[in-house]
């Protein structure tokens, strides 16, 4: 043994200790080479498994998962490249006789061509094993193959978009052109990963040629403005170039913005302001657009398409006021969290729009039913006496339609049509008792009949006449305010029908009507008031204590206190809620 701990080649023949040291060194080097091969095998198996999952994600169109897997795949390949191609079999260690025959027993023996018999030589062997491996043509082809397959998949997606059409008479289709950019980003990501794997020169010609063909295609569709994904600088190898991770993130944002553009197109076809869900959706769309804008800005780029989308959103905001939920200080994470809600908000807005359509249809049906009763009266007044009996018999089917369509039994037009003949034709007919009651009340109001004494505890009092158009306008304003609220009506005799209809038309969580008298103390109802988000207090049945304490409890709970002066039907309550909302917004 030498003083520095190494073993002279000749000593292994004479010294058992030297032979033991040499064999221990051989075993250690073999173990290290086995570790390298095990690592190579793990990386190759991992690449195959991740690649299979990536193919499935692409087939299912899951761009977010695909982008994530592509980044993981690039990391495995980058770690495999320095290890070189795996050897098919384990190389045996050189026999001792070869080491002896080539070794020099002089002081510079470790510098010889086979200086691999000592601890210092181990470090040299390890360095050689870790050095970049020069790829053969077959190895390059094997590495480049998956990247070419990904380019072929991107080209297929491009052809599909091109065949469906990128524009029309009104110009480029915003969503389609944004999806084209997402495809180009996937091409850029593929090229970046190929360069990291050492086969960029093999993949670049096809990638750049595909990019150029897509660029020409979008030009002919009217989308000719410069934008970051088609900027030559980001495709090179300089400081402005994008890495695989940057390409993947940008592509995901373009794909999501395409979905946002389609959601905005739906909103444009269903004018904003029809409900709270649509306003929340518009905020989410704006969050998606802002996320793309910030991503482009972080790379020093821009895109006319996202700028146009922003302009459209800003113009719509002037009427709908939805951008109040966003601010320039909002973090990208907060924007993305809001953007993640966009699919669910779109579904909610579509449900809300469908419900609005149903309401319009109901209003149209109600209007038609009331008009039919008015036409009946006009026909009866002009008909000969012999025909009036037949017309009287037709009234009941017309009133049945009114009830089925949801026309209030107190409808003023129906009352007016039945003012003369109603008391006789509706007497003793139970299905129309409420209509008869309203007709008789109108006759008393006009002085045609004597007014009976008021029933104790009833909610008498004139109700303001409101048109269907006015009520629908009020409802649209109030619905966004009352949606999801727990509403408590306090005072007088409860009307369950009013509660049910208010809950439906306003989207409230719950509407409850609790009976009370003017002499009742507020403490009796404190728990119910505090559990509510909105208290509607019937003025005629509320004392000073009820009014003051109810207002105080609502204020403490950050709730809403509304005093109902007169009229307790659905329309009158919606009208009072509308006046309250307008007063809070400074409109009255």
Coordinates of C-alpha atoms in Angstrom, one line a residue:
X1 CA 0.0 0.0 0.0
X2 CA 1.2 3.5 -0.7
X3 CA 1.2 6.3 1.8
X4 CA -1.7 8.1 0.0
X5 CA -3.9 5.0 0.4
X6 CA -3.8 3.7 -3.2
X7 CA -2.7 0.3 -4.2
X8 CA 0.1 -0.4 -6.5
X9 CA -0.9 -2.8 -9.3
X10 CA 2.0 -5.2 -8.6
X11 CA 1.1 -5.5 -4.9
X12 CA -2.1 -7.4 -5.5
X13 CA 0.0 -10.4 -6.5
X14 CA 2.1 -10.4 -3.3
X15 CA -0.2 -8.9 -0.7
X16 CA -3.5 -10.3 0.5
X17 CA -4.4 -6.8 1.8
X18 CA -3.7 -5.2 -1.5
X19 CA -5.9 -7.8 -3.3
X20 CA -8.7 -7.2 -0.8
X21 CA -8.5 -3.5 -1.4
X22 CA -8.5 -3.9 -5.1
X23 CA -11.5 -6.2 -5.1
X24 CA -13.4 -3.9 -2.7
X25 CA -12.7 -1.1 -5.2
X26 CA -14.0 -3.2 -8.1
X27 CA -17.2 -4.0 -6.2
X28 CA -17.8 -0.4 -5.3
X29 CA -17.4 0.7 -8.9
X30 CA -19.7 -2.0 -10.1
X31 CA -22.3 -1.0 -7.6
X32 CA -22.1 2.6 -8.8
X33 CA -22.6 1.6 -12.4
X34 CA -25.6 -0.6 -11.4
X35 CA -27.0 2.5 -9.6
X36 CA -26.7 4.4 -12.9
X37 CA -28.4 1.7 -14.8
X38 CA -31.2 1.4 -12.2
X39 CA -31.7 5.2 -12.5
X40 CA -31.8 4.9 -16.3
X41 CA -34.4 2.1 -16.1
X42 CA -36.6 4.1 -13.7
X43 CA -36.5 7.2 -15.8
X44 CA -37.3 5.2 -19.0
X45 CA -40.2 3.4 -17.4
X46 CA -41.5 6.7 -15.9
X47 CA -41.3 8.4 -19.3
X48 CA -43.4 5.6 -20.8
X49 CA -46.0 5.7 -18.1
X50 CA -46.3 9.5 -18.1
X51 CA -46.4 9.5 -21.9
X52 CA -49.3 7.1 -21.9
X53 CA -51.3 9.2 -19.4
X54 CA -50.5 12.3 -21.5
X55 CA -51.9 10.6 -24.6
X56 CA -55.2 9.9 -22.7
X57 CA -55.4 13.4 -21.5
X58 CA -55.0 14.8 -25.0
X59 CA -57.6 12.4 -26.4
X60 CA -60.1 13.6 -23.7
X61 CA -59.3 17.2 -24.5
X62 CA -58.2 17.9 -20.9
X63 CA -55.7 20.7 -21.7
X64 CA -54.9 21.5 -18.0
X65 CA -53.9 18.0 -17.1
X66 CA -52.1 17.6 -20.4
X67 CA -50.0 20.7 -19.8
X68 CA -49.1 19.4 -16.3
X69 CA -48.0 16.0 -17.6
X70 CA -46.0 17.6 -20.4
X71 CA -44.0 19.5 -17.8
X72 CA -43.4 16.3 -15.8
X73 CA -42.4 14.5 -19.0
X74 CA -39.9 17.2 -19.8
X75 CA -38.3 16.9 -16.4
X76 CA -37.9 13.1 -16.7
X77 CA -36.3 13.4 -20.1
X78 CA -33.9 16.2 -18.9
X79 CA -32.7 13.9 -16.2
X80 CA -32.3 10.9 -18.5
X81 CA -30.2 12.8 -21.2
X82 CA -27.0 13.2 -19.1
X83 CA -27.0 9.4 -18.3
X84 CA -26.8 8.4 -21.9
X85 CA -28.5 5.4 -23.5
X86 CA -28.8 2.3 -21.3
X87 CA -26.4 -0.6 -21.9
X88 CA -28.2 -3.8 -22.9
X89 CA -26.1 -5.9 -20.5
X90 CA -23.9 -5.3 -17.6
X91 CA -20.2 -4.9 -18.6
X92 CA -17.8 -7.1 -16.6
X93 CA -15.0 -5.5 -14.7
X94 CA -11.6 -5.6 -16.5
X95 CA -9.6 -8.6 -15.3
X96 CA -6.7 -7.8 -12.9
X97 CA -4.1 -9.0 -15.4
X98 CA -5.1 -6.2 -17.9
X99 CA -4.7 -3.6 -15.2
X100 CA -1.3 -5.0 -14.2
X101 CA -0.1 -5.3 -17.8
X102 CA -1.0 -1.6 -18.6
X103 CA -0.1 -0.1 -15.3
X104 CA 3.1 1.8 -14.6
X105 CA 4.6 1.3 -11.2
X106 CA 6.1 4.8 -11.3
X107 CA 4.7 7.9 -9.4
X108 CA 2.5 8.9 -12.4
X109 CA 0.7 5.6 -12.7
X110 CA -2.7 7.2 -12.1
X111 CA -2.4 9.2 -15.2
X112 CA -2.2 6.2 -17.5
X113 CA -5.0 5.1 -19.9
X114 CA -6.3 2.5 -17.5
X115 CA -5.9 4.4 -14.3
X116 CA -9.0 2.9 -12.7
X117 CA -7.7 0.8 -9.9
X118 CA -7.8 3.2 -7.0
X119 CA -10.1 5.5 -5.1
X120 CA -9.1 8.6 -7.2
X121 CA -9.8 6.7 -10.4
X122 CA -13.4 6.0 -9.0
X123 CA -14.1 9.7 -9.2
X124 CA -12.9 9.8 -12.8
X125 CA -15.1 6.8 -13.7
X126 CA -18.1 8.5 -12.1
X127 CA -17.4 11.7 -14.0
X128 CA -17.3 9.8 -17.3
X129 CA -20.6 8.0 -16.4
X130 CA -22.3 11.4 -15.8
X131 CA -20.9 13.1 -18.9
X132 CA -23.4 13.9 -21.8
X133 CA -23.7 11.0 -24.1
X134 CA -23.3 11.5 -27.8
X135 CA -26.6 10.3 -29.4
X136 CA -26.5 8.0 -32.3
X137 CA -28.9 8.5 -35.3
X138 CA -31.1 5.7 -33.9
X139 CA -31.2 7.2 -30.5
X140 CA -32.0 10.7 -31.9
X141 CA -34.8 9.2 -33.9
X142 CA -36.2 7.4 -30.9
X143 CA -36.1 10.6 -28.8
X144 CA -37.5 12.8 -31.5
X145 CA -40.4 10.4 -32.3
X146 CA -42.7 11.3 -29.5
X147 CA -42.2 15.0 -30.1
X148 CA -43.1 14.5 -33.8
X149 CA -46.3 12.7 -32.7
X150 CA -47.3 15.6 -30.5
X151 CA -46.7 18.0 -33.5
X152 CA -49.0 15.8 -35.6
X153 CA -51.7 15.9 -32.9
X154 CA -51.4 19.7 -32.8
X155 CA -51.7 19.9 -36.6
X156 CA -54.8 17.8 -36.4
X157 CA -56.4 20.2 -33.9
X158 CA -55.5 23.1 -36.2
X159 CA -57.1 21.5 -39.2
X160 CA -60.3 20.9 -37.2
X161 CA -60.4 24.5 -36.1
X162 CA -59.7 25.7 -39.6
X163 CA -62.4 23.4 -41.1
X164 CA -65.0 24.7 -38.6
X165 CA -64.1 28.3 -39.6
X166 CA -62.1 31.0 -37.9
X167 CA -64.3 33.9 -39.0
X168 CA -67.3 35.1 -40.9
X169 CA -68.9 38.2 -42.4
X170 CA -68.5 40.1 -39.1
X171 CA -64.8 39.2 -38.8
X172 CA -62.7 36.7 -36.9
X173 CA -64.4 34.3 -34.5
X174 CA -62.9 35.3 -31.1
X175 CA -63.2 31.9 -29.4
X176 CA -61.9 30.0 -32.4
X177 CA -58.9 32.3 -32.9
X178 CA -58.0 32.1 -29.2
X179 CA -58.1 28.3 -29.5
X180 CA -55.7 28.6 -32.5
X181 CA -53.3 30.4 -30.2
X182 CA -53.6 27.6 -27.6
X183 CA -52.6 25.1 -30.4
X184 CA -49.6 27.2 -31.3
X185 CA -48.6 27.3 -27.6
X186 CA -48.6 23.5 -27.5
X187 CA -46.3 23.5 -30.6
X188 CA -44.0 25.9 -28.8
X189 CA -44.0 23.8 -25.7
X190 CA -43.1 20.7 -27.7
X191 CA -40.2 22.4 -29.4
X192 CA -38.9 23.7 -26.0
X193 CA -39.0 20.2 -24.5
X194 CA -37.3 18.7 -27.5
X195 CA -34.5 21.2 -27.1
X196 CA -34.1 20.3 -23.5
X197 CA -33.9 16.6 -24.5
X198 CA -31.2 17.4 -27.0
X199 CA -33.2 16.8 -30.2
X200 CA -34.3 20.4 -30.9
X201 CA -32.6 20.4 -34.3
X202 CA -34.6 17.3 -35.3
X203 CA -37.9 18.7 -34.2
X204 CA -37.5 22.5 -35.0
X205 CA -38.1 22.4 -38.8
X206 CA -41.5 20.7 -38.5
X207 CA -42.5 22.8 -35.5
X208 CA -41.6 26.1 -37.2
X209 CA -43.2 25.1 -40.5
X210 CA -46.5 24.2 -38.6
X211 CA -46.4 27.5 -36.8
X212 CA -46.0 29.4 -40.1
X213 CA -48.9 27.5 -41.8
X214 CA -51.1 28.3 -38.8
X215 CA -50.1 32.0 -39.0
X216 CA -51.0 32.1 -42.7
X217 CA -54.4 30.5 -41.9
X218 CA -55.3 33.0 -39.3
X219 CA -54.2 35.8 -41.6
X220 CA -56.7 34.7 -44.2
X221 CA -59.4 34.6 -41.5
X222 CA -58.8 38.3 -40.7
X223 CA -56.8 37.7 -37.6
X224 CA -53.6 39.4 -38.8
X225 CA -52.6 41.5 -35.8
X226 CA -49.2 40.6 -34.2
X227 CA -49.4 38.7 -30.9
X228 CA -47.0 37.0 -28.6
X229 CA -47.5 33.3 -29.6
X230 CA -46.5 34.2 -33.2
X231 CA -43.6 36.5 -32.3
X232 CA -40.4 35.2 -33.8
X233 CA -38.3 36.2 -30.7
X234 CA -40.1 33.8 -28.4
X235 CA -39.3 30.8 -30.6
X236 CA -35.5 31.3 -30.7
X237 CA -32.9 30.6 -28.1
X238 CA -32.3 34.1 -26.8
X239 CA -33.4 35.8 -23.6
X240 CA -36.9 36.5 -25.0
X241 CA -37.6 32.8 -25.8
X242 CA -40.1 30.9 -23.8
X243 CA -39.5 27.7 -21.9
X244 CA -41.8 24.7 -21.9
X245 CA -43.4 25.7 -18.6
X246 CA -44.2 29.2 -19.9
X247 CA -45.6 27.8 -23.1
X248 CA -47.8 25.4 -21.2
X249 CA -49.2 28.1 -18.9
X250 CA -49.8 30.5 -21.7
X251 CA -51.6 27.8 -23.7
X252 CA -53.9 26.9 -20.8
X253 CA -54.8 30.6 -20.4
X254 CA -55.6 30.9 -24.1
X255 CA -57.9 27.8 -23.9
X256 CA -59.7 29.1 -20.9
X257 CA -60.1 32.6 -22.5
X258 CA -61.7 30.9 -25.5
X259 CA -64.3 29.4 -23.1
X260 CA -64.8 32.8 -21.6
X261 CA -65.3 34.3 -25.0
X262 CA -68.1 31.8 -25.7
X263 CA -69.6 32.5 -22.3
X264 CA -69.6 36.3 -23.1
X265 CA -71.2 35.6 -26.4
X266 CA -74.0 33.9 -24.5
X267 CA -74.3 36.9 -22.2
X268 CA -74.5 39.2 -25.2
X269 CA -77.5 37.2 -26.5
X270 CA -79.1 37.5 -23.1
X271 CA -78.8 41.1 -22.1
X272 CA -77.1 41.8 -18.7
X273 CA -79.1 42.8 -15.7
X274 CA -81.7 40.0 -16.0
X275 CA -80.3 38.4 -12.8
X276 CA -77.5 38.2 -10.2
X277 CA -76.1 35.0 -11.6
X278 CA -75.3 36.6 -14.9
X279 CA -73.5 39.5 -13.2
X280 CA -71.3 37.0 -11.2
X281 CA -70.6 35.2 -14.5
X282 CA -69.5 38.5 -16.2
X283 CA -67.1 39.1 -13.3
X284 CA -65.6 35.6 -13.8
X285 CA -65.2 36.2 -17.5
X286 CA -63.4 39.5 -16.8
X287 CA -61.1 37.6 -14.3
X288 CA -60.2 35.1 -17.1
X289 CA -59.3 38.0 -19.4
X290 CA -57.2 39.7 -16.8
X291 CA -55.3 36.5 -16.1
X292 CA -54.3 36.2 -19.8
X293 CA -53.4 39.9 -20.0
X294 CA -51.1 39.6 -17.0
X295 CA -49.5 36.4 -18.4
X296 CA -48.8 38.2 -21.7
X297 CA -47.5 41.2 -20.0
X298 CA -45.1 39.1 -17.9
X299 CA -43.5 37.9 -21.1
X300 CA -43.4 41.4 -22.6
X301 CA -46.1 40.6 -25.1
X302 CA -49.7 41.5 -26.0
X303 CA -52.6 40.3 -28.1
X304 CA -55.2 42.4 -29.9
X305 CA -57.9 39.7 -29.3
X306 CA -57.8 39.9 -25.5
X307 CA -57.7 43.7 -25.8
X308 CA -60.9 43.6 -27.8
X309 CA -62.5 41.2 -25.3
X310 CA -61.5 43.7 -22.5
X311 CA -63.1 46.5 -24.4
X312 CA -66.4 44.7 -24.9
X313 CA -66.4 43.8 -21.2
X314 CA -65.7 47.4 -20.2
X315 CA -68.5 48.7 -22.4
X316 CA -71.0 46.2 -21.0
X317 CA -69.9 47.1 -17.5
X318 CA -71.2 50.7 -18.0
X319 CA -74.7 49.3 -18.1
X320 CA -74.5 46.3 -15.8
X321 CA -71.9 47.5 -13.3
X322 CA -70.3 44.1 -12.8
X323 CA -66.6 45.0 -12.8
X324 CA -67.1 46.4 -9.3
X325 CA -66.0 42.9 -8.0
X326 CA -62.5 43.3 -9.6
X327 CA -59.6 45.7 -8.9
X328 CA -56.2 46.3 -10.3
X329 CA -54.7 45.2 -6.9
X330 CA -56.3 41.8 -7.0
X331 CA -53.7 39.0 -7.1
X332 CA -53.4 36.6 -9.9
X333 CA -54.3 33.8 -7.6
X334 CA -57.5 35.6 -6.6
X335 CA -58.3 36.2 -10.3
X336 CA -57.8 32.5 -11.1
X337 CA -60.0 31.4 -8.1
X338 CA -62.8 33.6 -9.5
X339 CA -62.1 32.3 -13.0
X340 CA -62.4 28.7 -11.8
X341 CA -66.0 29.4 -11.0
X342 CA -66.9 30.4 -14.5
X343 CA -68.4 27.0 -15.7
X344 CA -70.7 26.8 -12.7
X345 CA -71.7 30.5 -13.0
X346 CA -72.5 30.0 -16.7
X347 CA -74.8 27.1 -15.8
X348 CA -76.4 29.2 -13.1
X349 CA -76.9 32.1 -15.5
X350 CA -78.4 29.9 -18.1
X351 CA -80.8 28.5 -15.5
X352 CA -81.7 32.0 -14.5
X353 CA -82.3 33.1 -18.1
X354 CA -84.5 30.0 -18.6
X355 CA -86.5 31.0 -15.6
X356 CA -86.8 34.5 -16.9
X357 CA -88.1 33.2 -20.2
X358 CA -90.6 31.1 -18.3
X359 CA -91.7 34.2 -16.4
X360 CA -92.2 36.1 -19.6
X361 CA -94.2 33.2 -21.0
X362 CA -96.3 33.2 -17.8
X363 CA -96.8 37.0 -18.1
X364 CA -97.8 36.6 -21.7
X365 CA -100.3 33.8 -20.8
X366 CA -101.7 35.9 -18.0
X367 CA -102.1 38.9 -20.3
X368 CA -103.9 36.8 -22.9
X369 CA -106.2 35.3 -20.3
X370 CA -107.2 38.8 -19.0
X371 CA -107.7 40.1 -22.5
X372 CA -110.0 37.2 -23.2
X373 CA -112.2 38.2 -20.2
X374 CA -112.2 41.8 -21.4
X375 CA -113.2 40.7 -24.9
X376 CA -115.9 38.6 -23.4
X377 CA -117.4 41.6 -21.6
X378 CA -117.3 43.7 -24.9
X379 CA -119.0 40.9 -26.8
X380 CA -121.6 40.5 -24.1
X381 CA -122.5 44.2 -24.0
X382 CA -123.0 44.2 -27.8
X383 CA -124.7 40.8 -28.1
X384 CA -128.5 40.5 -28.4
X385 CA -130.3 39.3 -25.2
X386 CA -130.8 35.9 -26.8
X387 CA -127.0 35.3 -27.0
X388 CA -126.1 36.5 -23.6
X389 CA -127.0 33.2 -21.9
X390 CA -124.5 31.4 -24.1
X391 CA -121.8 34.0 -23.5
X392 CA -122.5 33.8 -19.7
X393 CA -121.7 30.1 -19.9
X394 CA -118.4 30.8 -21.7
X395 CA -117.2 33.0 -18.8
X396 CA -116.2 30.1 -16.5
X397 CA -113.7 28.5 -18.9
X398 CA -112.1 32.0 -19.4
X399 CA -111.8 32.4 -15.6
X400 CA -110.4 28.9 -15.3
X401 CA -107.7 29.9 -17.7
X402 CA -107.0 33.0 -15.6
X403 CA -106.6 31.0 -12.4
X404 CA -104.4 28.4 -14.2
X405 CA -102.2 31.1 -15.7
X406 CA -101.7 32.7 -12.2
X407 CA -103.7 35.9 -12.7
X408 CA -104.3 37.4 -9.3
X409 CA -107.8 37.1 -8.1
X410 CA -107.7 40.9 -7.5
X411 CA -106.6 41.8 -11.0
X412 CA -108.1 45.2 -11.8
X413 CA -108.8 44.5 -15.4
X414 CA -110.8 41.3 -14.5
X415 CA -112.6 43.2 -11.7
X416 CA -113.6 45.9 -14.2
X417 CA -114.8 43.3 -16.7
X418 CA -117.0 41.6 -14.1
X419 CA -118.2 44.7 -12.2
X420 CA -121.8 44.5 -13.6
X421 CA -122.4 40.8 -14.2
X422 CA -119.9 39.3 -11.8
X423 CA -122.1 39.3 -8.6
X424 CA -124.8 37.3 -10.4
X425 CA -122.7 34.9 -12.4
X426 CA -120.2 34.1 -9.7
X427 CA -122.5 33.7 -6.8
X428 CA -122.4 30.3 -5.1
X429 CA -119.6 29.2 -7.4
X430 CA -116.8 28.2 -5.0
X431 CA -113.9 28.1 -7.5
X432 CA -114.4 31.8 -8.2
X433 CA -115.2 32.9 -4.6
X434 CA -112.0 35.0 -4.4
X435 CA -112.7 36.7 -7.7
X436 CA -116.2 37.5 -6.5
X437 CA -114.8 38.9 -3.3
X438 CA -112.5 41.2 -5.2
X439 CA -115.4 42.3 -7.5
X440 CA -117.6 43.1 -4.5
X441 CA -114.8 45.1 -2.8
X442 CA -114.4 47.1 -6.0
X443 CA -118.1 47.8 -6.2
X444 CA -118.0 49.0 -2.6
X445 CA -115.0 51.2 -3.3
X446 CA -116.9 52.8 -6.2
X447 CA -120.0 53.3 -4.1
X448 CA -122.1 50.8 -6.0
X449 CA -122.7 48.7 -2.8
X450 CA -122.7 49.6 0.9
X451 CA -119.4 48.8 2.6
X452 CA -119.7 46.2 5.5
X453 CA -117.8 46.6 8.8
X454 CA -114.1 45.6 8.6
X455 CA -113.2 42.2 9.9
X456 CA -110.8 42.4 12.9
X457 CA -107.2 41.4 12.1
X458 CA -107.6 41.5 8.4
X459 CA -105.2 43.2 6.0
X460 CA -107.7 45.6 4.4
X461 CA -106.6 48.7 2.7
X462 CA -106.3 49.8 -0.9
X463 CA -103.6 48.2 -3.0
X464 CA -101.9 50.4 -5.6
X465 CA -102.6 49.3 -9.1
X466 CA -99.4 48.4 -11.0
X467 CA -98.9 47.3 -14.6
X468 CA -97.3 44.0 -15.4
X469 CA -94.5 45.8 -17.3
X470 CA -93.7 47.9 -14.2
X471 CA -93.7 44.9 -11.9
X472 CA -91.3 43.0 -14.1
X473 CA -89.0 46.0 -14.2
X474 CA -89.2 46.2 -10.4
X475 CA -88.6 42.4 -10.0
X476 CA -85.4 42.5 -12.1
X477 CA -83.9 45.1 -9.8
X478 CA -85.1 43.5 -6.6
X479 CA -84.2 39.9 -7.6
X480 CA -80.5 40.6 -7.4
X481 CA -80.9 42.2 -4.0
X482 CA -83.2 39.6 -2.4
X483 CA -81.7 36.4 -3.9
X484 CA -80.7 33.9 -1.2
X485 CA -82.2 36.1 1.6
X486 CA -84.3 34.9 4.5
X487 CA -87.3 37.2 4.5
X488 CA -89.7 37.7 7.4
X489 CA -93.0 39.5 6.9
X490 CA -94.5 40.5 10.3
X491 CA -98.0 41.8 11.0
X492 CA -101.6 41.1 10.1
X493 CA -103.0 37.8 8.8
X494 CA -100.4 35.7 7.0
X495 CA -100.9 34.8 3.3
X496 CA -99.0 31.7 2.4
X497 CA -99.6 32.2 -1.4
X498 CA -97.8 35.5 -1.1
X499 CA -94.9 33.9 0.6
X500 CA -94.6 31.1 -2.0
X501 CA -94.8 33.4 -4.9
X502 CA -92.2 35.9 -3.5
X503 CA -89.8 33.0 -2.8
X504 CA -90.1 31.9 -6.4
X505 CA -89.9 35.2 -8.2
X506 CA -87.1 36.7 -6.0
X507 CA -85.0 33.5 -5.6
X508 CA -85.1 34.0 -1.8
X509 CA -83.9 31.2 0.5
X510 CA -87.1 31.5 2.6
X511 CA -90.1 33.8 3.0
X512 CA -92.1 33.5 6.2
X513 CA -95.2 35.5 7.3
X514 CA -95.8 35.7 11.0
X515 CA -99.1 37.1 12.5
X516 CA -98.9 39.9 15.0
X517 CA -101.1 42.7 16.4
X518 CA -100.3 46.4 17.1
X519 CA -100.2 45.7 20.8
X520 CA -97.6 42.9 20.6
X521 CA -94.1 43.6 22.0
X522 CA -91.1 43.2 19.8
X523 CA -89.3 40.9 22.2
X524 CA -91.8 38.2 21.4
X525 CA -90.5 38.0 17.9
X526 CA -86.8 38.9 18.5
X527 CA -85.4 35.4 17.7
X528 CA -87.2 35.2 14.4
X529 CA -86.2 38.8 13.4
X530 CA -82.5 38.2 14.2
X531 CA -82.5 35.0 12.1
X532 CA -83.8 36.9 9.1
X533 CA -81.8 39.0 6.6
X534 CA -84.7 41.1 5.7
X535 CA -87.7 42.3 7.8
X536 CA -90.9 43.5 6.1
X537 CA -93.0 45.1 8.8
X538 CA -96.7 45.7 8.1
X539 CA -97.2 49.3 9.3
X540 CA -100.9 49.0 10.2
X541 CA -100.2 46.1 12.7
X542 CA -96.9 47.3 14.3
X543 CA -96.6 49.5 17.3
X544 CA -93.7 52.0 18.0
X545 CA -91.8 49.3 20.0
X546 CA -92.0 46.8 17.2
X547 CA -90.8 49.3 14.6
X548 CA -87.9 50.7 16.6
X549 CA -86.6 47.4 18.0
X550 CA -87.0 45.7 14.6
X551 CA -85.0 48.4 12.9
X552 CA -82.3 48.2 15.5
X553 CA -82.0 44.4 15.4
X554 CA -81.8 44.4 11.6
X555 CA -79.1 47.1 11.7
X556 CA -77.0 45.1 14.2
X557 CA -77.3 42.0 12.0
X558 CA -76.4 44.0 8.9
X559 CA -79.9 43.2 7.6
X560 CA -82.6 45.2 5.9
X561 CA -85.7 46.8 7.4
X562 CA -88.6 47.7 5.2
X563 CA -91.9 49.2 6.4
X564 CA -95.0 48.2 4.3
X565 CA -97.3 51.2 4.5
X566 CA -100.3 49.6 2.6
X567 CA -101.0 46.8 0.2
X568 CA -99.8 43.3 1.0
X569 CA -100.0 41.5 -2.3
X570 CA -96.9 40.2 -4.2
X571 CA -96.8 43.2 -6.5
X572 CA -97.2 45.8 -3.8
X573 CA -94.4 44.1 -1.7
X574 CA -92.1 44.0 -4.8
X575 CA -92.8 47.7 -5.3
X576 CA -91.9 48.6 -1.8
X577 CA -88.7 46.5 -2.0
X578 CA -87.8 48.3 -5.3
X579 CA -88.3 51.7 -3.6
X580 CA -86.0 50.5 -0.8
X581 CA -83.3 49.3 -3.2
X582 CA -83.4 52.5 -5.2
X583 CA -83.1 54.7 -2.1
X584 CA -80.0 52.7 -1.0
X585 CA -78.4 53.2 -4.5
X586 CA -79.2 56.9 -4.5
X587 CA -81.7 56.7 -7.4
X588 CA -84.7 58.2 -5.5

